[in-house]
PDB file of C-alpha atoms in Angstrom:
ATOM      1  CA  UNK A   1       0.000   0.000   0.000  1.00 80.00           C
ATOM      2  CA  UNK A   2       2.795   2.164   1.034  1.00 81.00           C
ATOM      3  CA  UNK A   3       4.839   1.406  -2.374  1.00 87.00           C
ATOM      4  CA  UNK A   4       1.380   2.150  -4.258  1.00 90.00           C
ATOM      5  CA  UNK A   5       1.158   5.912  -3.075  1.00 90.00           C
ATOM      6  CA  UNK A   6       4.905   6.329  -3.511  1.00 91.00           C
ATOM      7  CA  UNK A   7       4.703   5.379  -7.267  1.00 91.00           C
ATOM      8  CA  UNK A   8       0.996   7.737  -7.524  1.00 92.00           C
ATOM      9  CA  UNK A   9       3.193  10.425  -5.907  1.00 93.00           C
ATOM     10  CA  UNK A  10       6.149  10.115  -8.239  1.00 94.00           C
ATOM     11  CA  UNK A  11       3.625   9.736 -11.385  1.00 95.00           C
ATOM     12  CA  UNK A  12       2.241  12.657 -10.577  1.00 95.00           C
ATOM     13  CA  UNK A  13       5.766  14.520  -9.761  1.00 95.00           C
ATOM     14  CA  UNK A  14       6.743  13.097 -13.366  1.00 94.00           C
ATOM     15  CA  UNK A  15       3.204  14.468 -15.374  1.00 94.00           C
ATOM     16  CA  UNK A  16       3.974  17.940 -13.564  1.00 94.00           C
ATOM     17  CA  UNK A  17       7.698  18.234 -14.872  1.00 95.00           C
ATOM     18  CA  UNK A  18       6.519  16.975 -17.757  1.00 95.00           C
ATOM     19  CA  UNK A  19       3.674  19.758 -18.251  1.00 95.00           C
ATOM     20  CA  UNK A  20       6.512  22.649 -17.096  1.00 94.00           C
ATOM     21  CA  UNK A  21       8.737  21.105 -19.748  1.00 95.00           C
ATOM     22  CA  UNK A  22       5.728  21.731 -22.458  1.00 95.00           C
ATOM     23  CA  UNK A  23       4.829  25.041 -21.157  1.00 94.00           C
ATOM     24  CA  UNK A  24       8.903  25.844 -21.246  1.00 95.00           C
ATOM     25  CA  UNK A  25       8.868  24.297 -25.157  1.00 95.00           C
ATOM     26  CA  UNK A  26       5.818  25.958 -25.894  1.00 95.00           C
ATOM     27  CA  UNK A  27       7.279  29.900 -24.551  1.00 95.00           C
ATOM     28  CA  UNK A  28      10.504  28.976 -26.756  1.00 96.00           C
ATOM     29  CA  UNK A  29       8.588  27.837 -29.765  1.00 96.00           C
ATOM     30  CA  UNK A  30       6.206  31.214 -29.678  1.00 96.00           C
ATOM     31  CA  UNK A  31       9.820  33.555 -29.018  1.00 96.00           C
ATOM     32  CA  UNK A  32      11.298  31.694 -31.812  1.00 96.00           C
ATOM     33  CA  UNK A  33       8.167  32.802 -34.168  1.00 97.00           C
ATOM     34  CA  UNK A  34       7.925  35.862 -32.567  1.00 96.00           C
ATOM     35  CA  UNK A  35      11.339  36.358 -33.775  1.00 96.00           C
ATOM     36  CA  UNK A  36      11.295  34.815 -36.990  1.00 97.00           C
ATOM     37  CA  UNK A  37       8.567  37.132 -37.763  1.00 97.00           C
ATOM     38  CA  UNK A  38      10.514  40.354 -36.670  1.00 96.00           C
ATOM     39  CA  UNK A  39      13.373  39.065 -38.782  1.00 97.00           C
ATOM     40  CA  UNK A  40      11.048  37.942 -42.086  1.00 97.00           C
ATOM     41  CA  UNK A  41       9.364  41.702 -41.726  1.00 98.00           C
ATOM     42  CA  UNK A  42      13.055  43.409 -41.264  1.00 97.00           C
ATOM     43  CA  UNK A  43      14.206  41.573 -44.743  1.00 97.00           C
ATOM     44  CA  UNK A  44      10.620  42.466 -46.341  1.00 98.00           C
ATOM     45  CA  UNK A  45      11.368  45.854 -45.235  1.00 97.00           C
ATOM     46  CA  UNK A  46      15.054  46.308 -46.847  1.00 97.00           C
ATOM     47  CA  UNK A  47      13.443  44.261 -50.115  1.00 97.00           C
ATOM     48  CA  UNK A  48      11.223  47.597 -49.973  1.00 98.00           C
ATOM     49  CA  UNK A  49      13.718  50.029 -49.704  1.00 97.00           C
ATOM     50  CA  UNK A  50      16.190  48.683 -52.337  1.00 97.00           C
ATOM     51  CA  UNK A  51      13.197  47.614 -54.926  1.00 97.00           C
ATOM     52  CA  UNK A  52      12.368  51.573 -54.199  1.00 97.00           C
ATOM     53  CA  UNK A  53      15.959  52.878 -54.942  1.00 96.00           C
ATOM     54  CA  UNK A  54      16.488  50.868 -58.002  1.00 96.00           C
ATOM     55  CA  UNK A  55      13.043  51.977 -59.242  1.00 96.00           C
ATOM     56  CA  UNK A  56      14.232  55.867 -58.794  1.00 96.00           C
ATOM     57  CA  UNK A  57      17.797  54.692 -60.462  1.00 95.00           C
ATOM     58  CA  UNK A  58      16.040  53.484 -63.462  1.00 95.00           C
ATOM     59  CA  UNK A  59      14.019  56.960 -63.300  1.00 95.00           C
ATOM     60  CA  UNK A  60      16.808  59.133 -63.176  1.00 94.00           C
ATOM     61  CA  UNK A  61      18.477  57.111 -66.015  1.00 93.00           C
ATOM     62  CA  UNK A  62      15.264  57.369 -68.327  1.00 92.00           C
ATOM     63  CA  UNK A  63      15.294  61.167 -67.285  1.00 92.00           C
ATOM     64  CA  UNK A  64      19.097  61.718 -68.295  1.00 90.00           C
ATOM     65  CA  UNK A  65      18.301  59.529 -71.581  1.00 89.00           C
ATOM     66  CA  UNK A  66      15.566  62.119 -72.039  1.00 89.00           C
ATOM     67  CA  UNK A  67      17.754  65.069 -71.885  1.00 85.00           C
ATOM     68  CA  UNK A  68      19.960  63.540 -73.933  1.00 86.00           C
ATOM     69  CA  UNK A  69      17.727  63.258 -77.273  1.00 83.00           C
ATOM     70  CA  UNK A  70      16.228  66.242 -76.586  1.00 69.00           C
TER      71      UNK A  70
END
């Protein structure tokens, strides 16, 4: 009887590690996403920026090219 409440105890002990170890995973997985995201939107971002300043290049050339028939 003794040995039976030991092992109950130490199941349960083992299914509440075991829940803190899933709660810990779970906290990494959605900081790891979290991040990922940051990161995906900071690339998407400097995509912008240098799709933008190629766009104006291209401008300024067909402006000079312009000019230059005129």
């Amino acid at each position: 009887m003794k040995l039976e409440k030991e092992i109950i105890l130490e199941e349960r002990e083992a299914k509440k590690i075991e829940r803190k170890s899933e709660k810990c995973d779970k906290k990494e997985f959605e900081i790891n996403s979290e991040r990922n995201y940051k990161e995906a939107q900071k690339e998407a971002k400097a995509h912008q920026k240098s799709m933008k300043k190629l766009e104006k290049e291209k401008f300024e050339e067909k402006r000079e090219e312009r000019k230059v028939n005129k």
